[in-house]
Short mmCIF file of C-alpha atoms in Angstrom, two decimals:
data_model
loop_
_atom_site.label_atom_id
_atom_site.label_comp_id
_atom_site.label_asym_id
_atom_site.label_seq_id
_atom_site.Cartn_x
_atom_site.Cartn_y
_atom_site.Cartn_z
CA UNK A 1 -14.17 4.67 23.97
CA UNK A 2 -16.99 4.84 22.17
CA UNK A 3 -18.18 6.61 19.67
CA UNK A 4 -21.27 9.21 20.17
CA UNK A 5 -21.42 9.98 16.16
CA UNK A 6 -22.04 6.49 15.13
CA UNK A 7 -25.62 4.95 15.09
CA UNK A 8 -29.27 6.45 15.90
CA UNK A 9 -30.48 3.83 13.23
CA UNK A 10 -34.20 2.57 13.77
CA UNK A 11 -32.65 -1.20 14.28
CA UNK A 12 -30.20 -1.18 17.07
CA UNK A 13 -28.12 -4.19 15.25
CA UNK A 14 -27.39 -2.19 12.31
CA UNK A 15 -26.43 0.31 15.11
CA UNK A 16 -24.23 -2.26 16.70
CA UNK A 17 -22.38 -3.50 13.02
CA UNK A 18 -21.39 -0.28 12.17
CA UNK A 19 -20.10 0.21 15.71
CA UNK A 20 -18.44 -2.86 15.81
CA UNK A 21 -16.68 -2.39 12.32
CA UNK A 22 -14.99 1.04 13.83
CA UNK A 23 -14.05 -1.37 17.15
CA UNK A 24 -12.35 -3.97 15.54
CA UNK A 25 -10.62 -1.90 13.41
CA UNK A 26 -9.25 -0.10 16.54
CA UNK A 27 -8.49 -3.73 18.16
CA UNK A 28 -6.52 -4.32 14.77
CA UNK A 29 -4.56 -0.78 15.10
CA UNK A 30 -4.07 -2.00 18.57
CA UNK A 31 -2.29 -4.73 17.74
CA UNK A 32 -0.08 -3.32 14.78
CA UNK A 33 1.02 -0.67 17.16
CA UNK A 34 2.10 -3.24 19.67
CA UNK A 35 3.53 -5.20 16.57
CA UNK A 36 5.83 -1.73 15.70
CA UNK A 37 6.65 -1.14 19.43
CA UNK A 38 8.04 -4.84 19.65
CA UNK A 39 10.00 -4.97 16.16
CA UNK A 40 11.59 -1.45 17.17
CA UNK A 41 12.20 -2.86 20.88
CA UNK A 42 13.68 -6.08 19.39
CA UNK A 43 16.07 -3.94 16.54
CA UNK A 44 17.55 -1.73 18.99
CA UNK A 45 18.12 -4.06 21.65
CA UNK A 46 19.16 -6.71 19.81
CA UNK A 47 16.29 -9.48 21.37
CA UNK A 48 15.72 -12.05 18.66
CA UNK A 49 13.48 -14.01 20.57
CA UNK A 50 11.10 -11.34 20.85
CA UNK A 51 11.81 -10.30 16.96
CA UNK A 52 10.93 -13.92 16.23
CA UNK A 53 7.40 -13.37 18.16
CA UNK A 54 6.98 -10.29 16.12
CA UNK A 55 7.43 -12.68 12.98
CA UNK A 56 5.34 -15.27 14.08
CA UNK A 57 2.10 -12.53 15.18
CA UNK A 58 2.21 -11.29 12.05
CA UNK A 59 -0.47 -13.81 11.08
CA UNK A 60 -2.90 -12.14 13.73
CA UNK A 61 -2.65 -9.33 12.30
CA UNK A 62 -4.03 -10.30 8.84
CA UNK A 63 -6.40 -12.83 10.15
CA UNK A 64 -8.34 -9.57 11.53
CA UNK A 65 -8.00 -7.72 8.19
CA UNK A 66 -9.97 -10.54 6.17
CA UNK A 67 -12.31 -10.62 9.24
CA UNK A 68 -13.28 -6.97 9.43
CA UNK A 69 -13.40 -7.35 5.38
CA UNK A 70 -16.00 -9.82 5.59
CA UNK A 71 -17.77 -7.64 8.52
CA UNK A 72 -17.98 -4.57 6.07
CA UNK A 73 -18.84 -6.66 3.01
CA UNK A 74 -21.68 -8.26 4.96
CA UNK A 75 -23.23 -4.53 5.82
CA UNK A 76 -22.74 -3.20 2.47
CA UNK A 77 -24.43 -6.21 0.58
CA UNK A 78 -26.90 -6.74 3.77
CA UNK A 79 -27.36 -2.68 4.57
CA UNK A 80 -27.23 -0.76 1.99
CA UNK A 81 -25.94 1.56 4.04
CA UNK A 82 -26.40 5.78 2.13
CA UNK A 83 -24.60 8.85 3.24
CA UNK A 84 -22.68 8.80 6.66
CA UNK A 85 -22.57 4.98 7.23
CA UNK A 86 -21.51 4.16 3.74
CA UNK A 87 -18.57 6.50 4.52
CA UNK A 88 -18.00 5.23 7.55
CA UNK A 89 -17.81 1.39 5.94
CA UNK A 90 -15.47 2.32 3.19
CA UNK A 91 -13.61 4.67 5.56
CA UNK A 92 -12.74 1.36 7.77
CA UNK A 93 -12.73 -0.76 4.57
CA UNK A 94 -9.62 1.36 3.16
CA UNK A 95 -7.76 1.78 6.94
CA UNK A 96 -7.29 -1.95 7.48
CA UNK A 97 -5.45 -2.59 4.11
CA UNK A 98 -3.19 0.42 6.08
CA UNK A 99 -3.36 -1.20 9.01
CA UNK A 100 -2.01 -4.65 8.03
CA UNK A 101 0.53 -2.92 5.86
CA UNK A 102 1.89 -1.39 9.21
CA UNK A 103 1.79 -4.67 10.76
CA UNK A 104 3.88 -6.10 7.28
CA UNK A 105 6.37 -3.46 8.08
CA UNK A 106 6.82 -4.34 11.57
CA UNK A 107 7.75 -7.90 10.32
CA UNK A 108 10.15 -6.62 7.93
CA UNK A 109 12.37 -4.50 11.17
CA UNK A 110 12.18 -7.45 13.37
CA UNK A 111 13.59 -10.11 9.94
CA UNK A 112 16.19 -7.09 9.87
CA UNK A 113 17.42 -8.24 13.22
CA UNK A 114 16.96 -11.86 12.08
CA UNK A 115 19.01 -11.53 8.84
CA UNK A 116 21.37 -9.51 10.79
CA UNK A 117 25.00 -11.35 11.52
CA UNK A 118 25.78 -11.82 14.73
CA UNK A 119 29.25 -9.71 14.98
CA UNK A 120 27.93 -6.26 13.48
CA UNK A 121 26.08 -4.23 15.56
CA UNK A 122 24.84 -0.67 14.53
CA UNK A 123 27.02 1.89 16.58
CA UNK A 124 24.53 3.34 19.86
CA UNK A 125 24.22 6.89 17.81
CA UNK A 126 22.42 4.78 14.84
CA UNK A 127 20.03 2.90 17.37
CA UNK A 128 18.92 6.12 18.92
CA UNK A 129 18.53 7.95 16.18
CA UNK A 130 16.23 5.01 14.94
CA UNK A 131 14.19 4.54 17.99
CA UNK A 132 13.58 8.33 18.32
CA UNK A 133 12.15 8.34 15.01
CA UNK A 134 9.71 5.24 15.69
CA UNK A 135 8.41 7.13 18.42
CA UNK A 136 7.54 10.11 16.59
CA UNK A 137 5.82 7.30 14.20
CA UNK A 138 4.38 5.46 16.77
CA UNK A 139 3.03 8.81 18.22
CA UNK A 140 1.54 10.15 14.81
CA UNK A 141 -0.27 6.57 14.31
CA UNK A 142 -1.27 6.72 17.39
CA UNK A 143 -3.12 10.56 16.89
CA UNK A 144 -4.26 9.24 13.22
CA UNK A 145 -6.23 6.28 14.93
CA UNK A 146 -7.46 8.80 17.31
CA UNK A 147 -8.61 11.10 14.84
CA UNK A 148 -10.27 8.49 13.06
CA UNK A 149 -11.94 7.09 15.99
CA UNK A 150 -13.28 10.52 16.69
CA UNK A 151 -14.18 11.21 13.50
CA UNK A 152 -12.39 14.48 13.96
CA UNK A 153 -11.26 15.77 10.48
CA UNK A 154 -9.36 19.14 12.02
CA UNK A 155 -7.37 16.73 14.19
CA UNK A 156 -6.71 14.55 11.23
CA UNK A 157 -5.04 16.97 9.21
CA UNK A 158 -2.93 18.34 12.06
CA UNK A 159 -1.87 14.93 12.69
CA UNK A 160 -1.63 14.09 8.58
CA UNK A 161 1.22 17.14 8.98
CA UNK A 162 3.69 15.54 10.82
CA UNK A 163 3.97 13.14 7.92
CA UNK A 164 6.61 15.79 6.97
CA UNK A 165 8.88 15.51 9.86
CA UNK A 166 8.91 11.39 9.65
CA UNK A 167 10.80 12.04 6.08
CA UNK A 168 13.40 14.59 7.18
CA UNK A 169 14.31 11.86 9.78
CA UNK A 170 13.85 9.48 7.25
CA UNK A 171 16.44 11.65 4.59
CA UNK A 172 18.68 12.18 7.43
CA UNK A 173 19.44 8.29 8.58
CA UNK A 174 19.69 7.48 5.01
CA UNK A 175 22.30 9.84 4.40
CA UNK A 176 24.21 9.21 7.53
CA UNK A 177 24.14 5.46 6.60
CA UNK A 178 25.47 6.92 3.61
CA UNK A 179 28.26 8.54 4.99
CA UNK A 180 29.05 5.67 7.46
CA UNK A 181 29.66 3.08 4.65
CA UNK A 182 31.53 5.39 2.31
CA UNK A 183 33.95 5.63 5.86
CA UNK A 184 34.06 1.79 6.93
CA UNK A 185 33.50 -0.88 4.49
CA UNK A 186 32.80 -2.41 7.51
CA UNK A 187 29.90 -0.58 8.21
CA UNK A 188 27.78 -1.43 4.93
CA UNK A 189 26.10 -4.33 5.76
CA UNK A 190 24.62 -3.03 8.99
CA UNK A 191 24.08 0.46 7.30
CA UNK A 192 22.16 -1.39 4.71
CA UNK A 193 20.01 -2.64 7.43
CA UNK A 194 19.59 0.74 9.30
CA UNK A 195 18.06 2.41 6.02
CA UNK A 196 16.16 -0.49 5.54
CA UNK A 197 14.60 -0.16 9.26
CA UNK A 198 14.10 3.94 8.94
CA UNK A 199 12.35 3.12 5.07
CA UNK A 200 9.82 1.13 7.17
CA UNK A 201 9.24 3.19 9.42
CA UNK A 202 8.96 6.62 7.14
CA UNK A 203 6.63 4.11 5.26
CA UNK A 204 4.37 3.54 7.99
CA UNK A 205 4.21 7.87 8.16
CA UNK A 206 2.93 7.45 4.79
CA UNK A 207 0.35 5.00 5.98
CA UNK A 208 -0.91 6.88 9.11
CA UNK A 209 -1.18 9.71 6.69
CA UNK A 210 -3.63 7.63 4.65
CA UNK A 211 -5.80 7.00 7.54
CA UNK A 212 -6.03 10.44 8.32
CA UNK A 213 -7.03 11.35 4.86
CA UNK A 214 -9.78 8.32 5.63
CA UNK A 215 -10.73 10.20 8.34
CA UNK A 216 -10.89 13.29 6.86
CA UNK A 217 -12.83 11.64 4.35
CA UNK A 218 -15.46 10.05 6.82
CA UNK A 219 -15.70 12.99 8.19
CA UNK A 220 -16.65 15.80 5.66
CA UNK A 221 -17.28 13.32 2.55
CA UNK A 222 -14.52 14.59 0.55
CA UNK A 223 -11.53 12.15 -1.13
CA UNK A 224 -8.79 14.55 0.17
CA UNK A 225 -5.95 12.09 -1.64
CA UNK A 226 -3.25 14.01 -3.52
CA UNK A 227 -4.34 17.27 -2.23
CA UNK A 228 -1.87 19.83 -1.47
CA UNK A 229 -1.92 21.26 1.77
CA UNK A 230 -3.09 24.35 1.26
CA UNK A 231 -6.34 22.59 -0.24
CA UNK A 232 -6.55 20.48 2.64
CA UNK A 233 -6.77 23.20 4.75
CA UNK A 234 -9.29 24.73 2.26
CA UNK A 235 -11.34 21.55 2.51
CA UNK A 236 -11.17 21.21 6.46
CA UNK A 237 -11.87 25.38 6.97
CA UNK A 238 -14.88 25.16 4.61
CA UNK A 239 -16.95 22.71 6.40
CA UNK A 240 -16.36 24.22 9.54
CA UNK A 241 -17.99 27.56 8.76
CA UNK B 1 -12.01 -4.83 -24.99
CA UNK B 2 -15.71 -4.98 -22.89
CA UNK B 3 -16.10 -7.96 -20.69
CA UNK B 4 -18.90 -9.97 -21.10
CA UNK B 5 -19.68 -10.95 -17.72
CA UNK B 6 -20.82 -7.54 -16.74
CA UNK B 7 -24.48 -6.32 -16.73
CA UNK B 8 -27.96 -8.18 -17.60
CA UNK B 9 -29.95 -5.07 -15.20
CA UNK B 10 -32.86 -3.97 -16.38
CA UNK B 11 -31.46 -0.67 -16.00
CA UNK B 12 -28.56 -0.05 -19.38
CA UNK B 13 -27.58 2.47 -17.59
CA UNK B 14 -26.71 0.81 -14.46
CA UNK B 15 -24.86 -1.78 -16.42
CA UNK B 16 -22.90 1.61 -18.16
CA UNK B 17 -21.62 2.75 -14.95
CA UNK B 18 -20.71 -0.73 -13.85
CA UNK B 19 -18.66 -1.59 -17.20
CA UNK B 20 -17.28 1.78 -16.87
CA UNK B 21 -15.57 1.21 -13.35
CA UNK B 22 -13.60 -1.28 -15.38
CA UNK B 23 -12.70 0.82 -18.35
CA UNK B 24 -11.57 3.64 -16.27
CA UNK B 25 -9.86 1.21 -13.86
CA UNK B 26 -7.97 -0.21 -17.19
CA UNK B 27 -7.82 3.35 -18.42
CA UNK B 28 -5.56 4.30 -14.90
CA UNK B 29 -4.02 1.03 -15.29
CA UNK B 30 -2.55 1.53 -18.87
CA UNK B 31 -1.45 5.38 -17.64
CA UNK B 32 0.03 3.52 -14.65
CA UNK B 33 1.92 1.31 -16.65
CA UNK B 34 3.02 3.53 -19.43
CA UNK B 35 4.60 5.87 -16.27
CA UNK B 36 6.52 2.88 -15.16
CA UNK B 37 8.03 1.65 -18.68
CA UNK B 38 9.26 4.78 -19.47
CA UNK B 39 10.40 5.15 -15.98
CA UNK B 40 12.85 1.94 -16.40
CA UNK B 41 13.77 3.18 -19.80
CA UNK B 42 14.53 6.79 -18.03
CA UNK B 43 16.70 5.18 -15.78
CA UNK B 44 18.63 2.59 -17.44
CA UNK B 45 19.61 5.04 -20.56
CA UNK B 46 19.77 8.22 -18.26
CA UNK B 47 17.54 10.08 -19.93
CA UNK B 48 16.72 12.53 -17.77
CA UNK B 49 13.70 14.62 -19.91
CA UNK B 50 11.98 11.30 -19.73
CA UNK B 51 12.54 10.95 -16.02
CA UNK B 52 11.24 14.44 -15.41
CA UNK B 53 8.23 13.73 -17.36
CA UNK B 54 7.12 10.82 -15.65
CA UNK B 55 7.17 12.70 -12.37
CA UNK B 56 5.00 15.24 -13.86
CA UNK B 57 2.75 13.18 -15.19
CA UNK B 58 2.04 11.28 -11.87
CA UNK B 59 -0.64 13.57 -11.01
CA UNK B 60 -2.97 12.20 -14.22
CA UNK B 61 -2.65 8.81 -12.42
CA UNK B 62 -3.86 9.83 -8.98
CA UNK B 63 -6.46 12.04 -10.92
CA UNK B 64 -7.95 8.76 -12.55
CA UNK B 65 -7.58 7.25 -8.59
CA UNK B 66 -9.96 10.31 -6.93
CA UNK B 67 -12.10 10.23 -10.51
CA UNK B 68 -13.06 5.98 -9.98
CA UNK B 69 -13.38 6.35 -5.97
CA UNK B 70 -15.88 8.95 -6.63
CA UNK B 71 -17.50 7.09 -9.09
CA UNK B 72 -17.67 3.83 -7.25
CA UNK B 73 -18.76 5.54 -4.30
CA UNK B 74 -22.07 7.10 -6.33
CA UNK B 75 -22.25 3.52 -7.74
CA UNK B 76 -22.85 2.28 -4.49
CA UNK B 77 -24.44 4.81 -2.90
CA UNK B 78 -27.34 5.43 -5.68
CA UNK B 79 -27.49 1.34 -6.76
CA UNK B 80 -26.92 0.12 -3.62
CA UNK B 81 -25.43 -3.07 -5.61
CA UNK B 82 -26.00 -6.17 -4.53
CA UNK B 83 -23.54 -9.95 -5.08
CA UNK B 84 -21.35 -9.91 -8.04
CA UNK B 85 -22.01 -6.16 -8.69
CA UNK B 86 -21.01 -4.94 -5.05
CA UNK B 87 -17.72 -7.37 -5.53
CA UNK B 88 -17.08 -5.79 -8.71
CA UNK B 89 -17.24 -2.40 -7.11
CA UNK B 90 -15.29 -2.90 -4.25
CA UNK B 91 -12.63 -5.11 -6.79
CA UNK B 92 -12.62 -1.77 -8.80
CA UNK B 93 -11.91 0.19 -5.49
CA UNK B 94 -9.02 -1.93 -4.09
CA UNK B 95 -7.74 -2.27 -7.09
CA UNK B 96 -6.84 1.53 -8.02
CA UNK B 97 -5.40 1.41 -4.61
CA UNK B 98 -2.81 -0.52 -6.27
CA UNK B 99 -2.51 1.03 -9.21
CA UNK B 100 -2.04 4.38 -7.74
CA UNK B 101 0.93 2.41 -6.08
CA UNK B 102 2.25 1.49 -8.58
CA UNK B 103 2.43 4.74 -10.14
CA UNK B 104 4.41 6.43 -7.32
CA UNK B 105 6.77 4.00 -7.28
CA UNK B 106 7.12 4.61 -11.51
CA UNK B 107 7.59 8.08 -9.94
CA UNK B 108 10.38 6.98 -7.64
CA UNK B 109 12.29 4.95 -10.15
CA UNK B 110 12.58 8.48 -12.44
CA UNK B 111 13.20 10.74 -9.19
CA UNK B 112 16.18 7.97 -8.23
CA UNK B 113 17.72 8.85 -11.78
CA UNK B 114 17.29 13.11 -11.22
CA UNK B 115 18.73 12.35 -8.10
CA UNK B 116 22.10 10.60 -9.30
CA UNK B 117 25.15 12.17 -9.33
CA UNK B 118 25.81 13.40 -13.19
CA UNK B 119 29.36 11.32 -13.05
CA UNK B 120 28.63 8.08 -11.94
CA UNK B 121 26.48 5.42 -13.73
CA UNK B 122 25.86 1.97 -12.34
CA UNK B 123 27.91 -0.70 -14.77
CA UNK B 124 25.74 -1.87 -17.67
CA UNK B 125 25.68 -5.50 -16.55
CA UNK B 126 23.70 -3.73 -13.05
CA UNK B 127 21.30 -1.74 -15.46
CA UNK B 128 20.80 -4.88 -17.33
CA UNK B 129 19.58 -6.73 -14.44
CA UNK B 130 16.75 -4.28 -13.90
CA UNK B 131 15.93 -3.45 -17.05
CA UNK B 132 15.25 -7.58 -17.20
CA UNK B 133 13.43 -7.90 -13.98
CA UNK B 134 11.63 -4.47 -15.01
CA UNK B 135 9.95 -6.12 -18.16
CA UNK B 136 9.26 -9.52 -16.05
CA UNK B 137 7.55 -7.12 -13.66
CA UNK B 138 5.82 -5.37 -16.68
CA UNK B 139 4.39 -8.88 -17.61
CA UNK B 140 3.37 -9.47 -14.51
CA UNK B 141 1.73 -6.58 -14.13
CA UNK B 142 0.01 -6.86 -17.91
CA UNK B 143 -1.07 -10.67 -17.33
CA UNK B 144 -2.82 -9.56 -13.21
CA UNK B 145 -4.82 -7.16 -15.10
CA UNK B 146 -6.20 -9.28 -18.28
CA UNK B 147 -7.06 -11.72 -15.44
CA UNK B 148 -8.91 -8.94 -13.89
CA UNK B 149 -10.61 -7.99 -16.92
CA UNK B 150 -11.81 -11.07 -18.03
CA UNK B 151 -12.49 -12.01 -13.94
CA UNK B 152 -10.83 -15.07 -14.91
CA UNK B 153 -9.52 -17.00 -10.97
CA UNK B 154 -7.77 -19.15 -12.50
CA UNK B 155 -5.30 -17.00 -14.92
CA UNK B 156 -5.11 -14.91 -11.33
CA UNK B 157 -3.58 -17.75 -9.99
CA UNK B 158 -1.25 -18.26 -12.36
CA UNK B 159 -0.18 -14.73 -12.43
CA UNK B 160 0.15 -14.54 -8.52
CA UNK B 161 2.91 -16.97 -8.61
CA UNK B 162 4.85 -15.27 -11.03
CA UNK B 163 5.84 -13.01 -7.82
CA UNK B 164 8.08 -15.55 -6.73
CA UNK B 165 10.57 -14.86 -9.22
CA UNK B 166 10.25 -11.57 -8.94
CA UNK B 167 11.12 -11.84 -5.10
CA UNK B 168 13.87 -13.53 -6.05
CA UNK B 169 15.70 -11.02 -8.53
CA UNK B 170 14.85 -8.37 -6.14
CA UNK B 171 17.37 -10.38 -3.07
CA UNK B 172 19.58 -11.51 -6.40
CA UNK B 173 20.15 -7.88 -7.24
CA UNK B 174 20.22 -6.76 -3.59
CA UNK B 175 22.99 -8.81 -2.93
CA UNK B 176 24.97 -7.95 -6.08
CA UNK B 177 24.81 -4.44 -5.10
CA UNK B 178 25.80 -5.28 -1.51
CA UNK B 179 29.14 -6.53 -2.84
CA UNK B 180 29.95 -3.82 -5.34
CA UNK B 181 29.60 -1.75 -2.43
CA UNK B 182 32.19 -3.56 -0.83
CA UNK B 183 34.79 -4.24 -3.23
CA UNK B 184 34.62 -0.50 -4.40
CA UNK B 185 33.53 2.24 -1.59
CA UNK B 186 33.15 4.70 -5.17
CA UNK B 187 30.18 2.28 -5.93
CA UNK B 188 27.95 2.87 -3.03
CA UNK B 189 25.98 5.48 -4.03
CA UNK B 190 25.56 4.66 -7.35
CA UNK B 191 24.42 1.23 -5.76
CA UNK B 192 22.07 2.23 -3.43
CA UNK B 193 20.03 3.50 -6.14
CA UNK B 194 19.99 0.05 -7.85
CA UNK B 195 18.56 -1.62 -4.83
CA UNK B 196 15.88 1.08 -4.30
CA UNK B 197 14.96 1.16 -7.92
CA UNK B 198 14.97 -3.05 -7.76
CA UNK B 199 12.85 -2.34 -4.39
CA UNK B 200 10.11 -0.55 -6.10
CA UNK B 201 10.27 -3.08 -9.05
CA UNK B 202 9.71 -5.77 -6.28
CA UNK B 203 6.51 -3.47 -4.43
CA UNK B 204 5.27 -3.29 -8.26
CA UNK B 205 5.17 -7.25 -8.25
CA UNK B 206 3.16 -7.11 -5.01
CA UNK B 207 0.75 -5.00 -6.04
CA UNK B 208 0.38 -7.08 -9.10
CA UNK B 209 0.17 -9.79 -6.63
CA UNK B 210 -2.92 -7.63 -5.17
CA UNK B 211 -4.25 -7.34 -8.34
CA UNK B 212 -4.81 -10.86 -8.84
CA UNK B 213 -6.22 -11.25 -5.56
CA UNK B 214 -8.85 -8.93 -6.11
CA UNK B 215 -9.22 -10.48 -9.25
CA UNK B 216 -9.95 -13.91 -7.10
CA UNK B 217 -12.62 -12.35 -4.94
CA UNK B 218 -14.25 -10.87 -8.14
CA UNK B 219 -14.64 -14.29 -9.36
CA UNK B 220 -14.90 -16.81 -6.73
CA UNK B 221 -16.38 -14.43 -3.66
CA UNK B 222 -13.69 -15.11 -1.37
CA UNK B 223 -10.95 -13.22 0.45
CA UNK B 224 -7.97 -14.53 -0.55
CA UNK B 225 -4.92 -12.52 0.85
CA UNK B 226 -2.57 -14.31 3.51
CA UNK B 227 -3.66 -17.78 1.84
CA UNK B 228 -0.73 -20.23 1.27
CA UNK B 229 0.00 -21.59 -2.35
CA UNK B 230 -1.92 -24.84 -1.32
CA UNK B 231 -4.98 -22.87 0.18
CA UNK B 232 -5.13 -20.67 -2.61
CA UNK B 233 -4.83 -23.51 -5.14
CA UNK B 234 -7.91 -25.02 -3.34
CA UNK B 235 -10.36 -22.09 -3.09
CA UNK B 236 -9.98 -22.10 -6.97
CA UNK B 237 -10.40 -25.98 -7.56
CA UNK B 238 -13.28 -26.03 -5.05
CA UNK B 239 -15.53 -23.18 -7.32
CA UNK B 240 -14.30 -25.21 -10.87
CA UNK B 241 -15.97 -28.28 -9.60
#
């Protein structure tokens, strides 16, 4: 969908870099997502082919981070873009090193699987708990993109919140892997792997975070990093007096 | 110590803000380190006053990170830079990106030692391990940002590789704990701090890895992450010539 807040420049193609910037960063997200959905698919259910796919694509990924790089560097140094398209460049300029992080962490689920040895499987409870809390990730990344796209900085921050419930799941696996290897010796191999999986995924929570505070950023002009949330919600209630 | 390769405007006071995005950037960066070696000393001699200090102290290192993106966002919003001066900016810009990193994972290493159980400690020949990879990551580290400083491709280069050994005490260690776990079920715990403190040692090398990359583009112009070795080794033959 496009988006009505970019543009109203006197040359249309300046109009059309800045809109294209915000595009392919969205075709990027698009792909990392898919990326995520596959590595989680492939953990849980145990399908190295498609885990070895998720490997290989990994290269796609980055390929459009050094493209979209170039795209912004070329505007900035051709440009000059001031105020809201500045913003908007560094605002996609910062998601994509996100981005392809999330894409780095898919990788690292689906060599999980990989590395895994063939006769240890997590127990069902494990899986689910694991592929309930990728799709509260995949969900939140999903509403951060969205936000950004939008450039909708009260959406951003709701969405920034949920950040909160990704680490309780996070603290919870960890500490049932815990308790699983401290029953079965068995068991610590493949819990090993489990915490490894949920640290990914709680990572990419931190990372959709981010690109709601990039968001929030693009939106009112303020570097919201490190704020508490109190002063986020400060920042966001201010400008919309 | 100032770099020389910075400045010639007309305008001294352009070339002051310019220089000064690098002195803050090594400012954050010296901060940044300082949190992390007195993280690893926190943890390995379980001093726990240290440990609580260096998570206090984390918020003067995001400080500096808010303090440079706001300052590299006037830079290029008033200069509107242009070649090796935009590049430096947007070096500056990724690059505290990292070193904010870097100091939450400092942060991690001194929360995994308030976190520890008051009677177990890993064995010393465990906390030796780390406290050795910690000072080759430490080097690392050092040597990415003198390459930075002195925008010196080459020296990146060099430094960049240094990861590889770095990757591999990380899976040396990681293994090592994996069996403690398993001849001794008491040693789990204590064990999966090692490997998470060895984990952030080994995200530390990557973002030193980062570092050097940015330190690449600085130099050379190009966009150098996801090269191989051979690539890499090429982009920075090809500009000596």
């Amino acid at each position: 969908m496009p988006n009505n807040k970019i543009g109203g420049h006197y040359s249309q193609a300046y109009d059309e870099e800045l809109q294209q910037a915000v595009e392919r960063l969205m075709q990027m997200a698009q792909l990392a997502q898919q990326q995520l959905t596959d590595a989680l698919t492939a953990f849980t259910s145990a399908d190295v082919a498609l885990a070895q796919q998720v490997k290989d694509f990994d290269r796609r990924v980055n390929n459009f981070e050094v493209d979209i790089d170039e795209h912004c560097l070329d505007i900035l140094a051709r440009r000059q873009p001031a105020a809201s398209d500045l913003r908007l460049v560094l605002a996609v300029l910062k998601s994509i090193n996100d981005v392809e992080r999330i894409g780095d962490l898919a990788k690292r689920i689906a060599k999980a699987l990989l590395k895994e040895e063939a006769d240890s499987r997590p127990a069902t409870s494990q899986l689910d708990a694991l592929a309930e809390m990728g799709q509260k990730v995949l969900q939140m990344l999903q509403r951060a993109l969205a936000a950004f796209e939008q450039i909708d900085a009260q959406a951003a921050l709701a969405v920034l919140r949920e950040d909160k419930a990704i680490d309780d799941d996070y603290a919870r696996i960890l500490q049932h892997s815990l308790s699983s290897m401290m029953d079965d010796a068995k068991q610590i191999s493949v819990s090993m792997q489990i915490s490894q999986v949920a640290k990914a995924l709680e990572r990419v929570g931190d990372h959709s975070r981010n690109i709601c505070e990039h968001a929030i950023f693009l939106s009112l002009g303020r570097n919201v990093s490190h704020l508490s949330d109190e002063e986020l919600q400060q920042v966001v209630d201010k400008k919309r007096r």
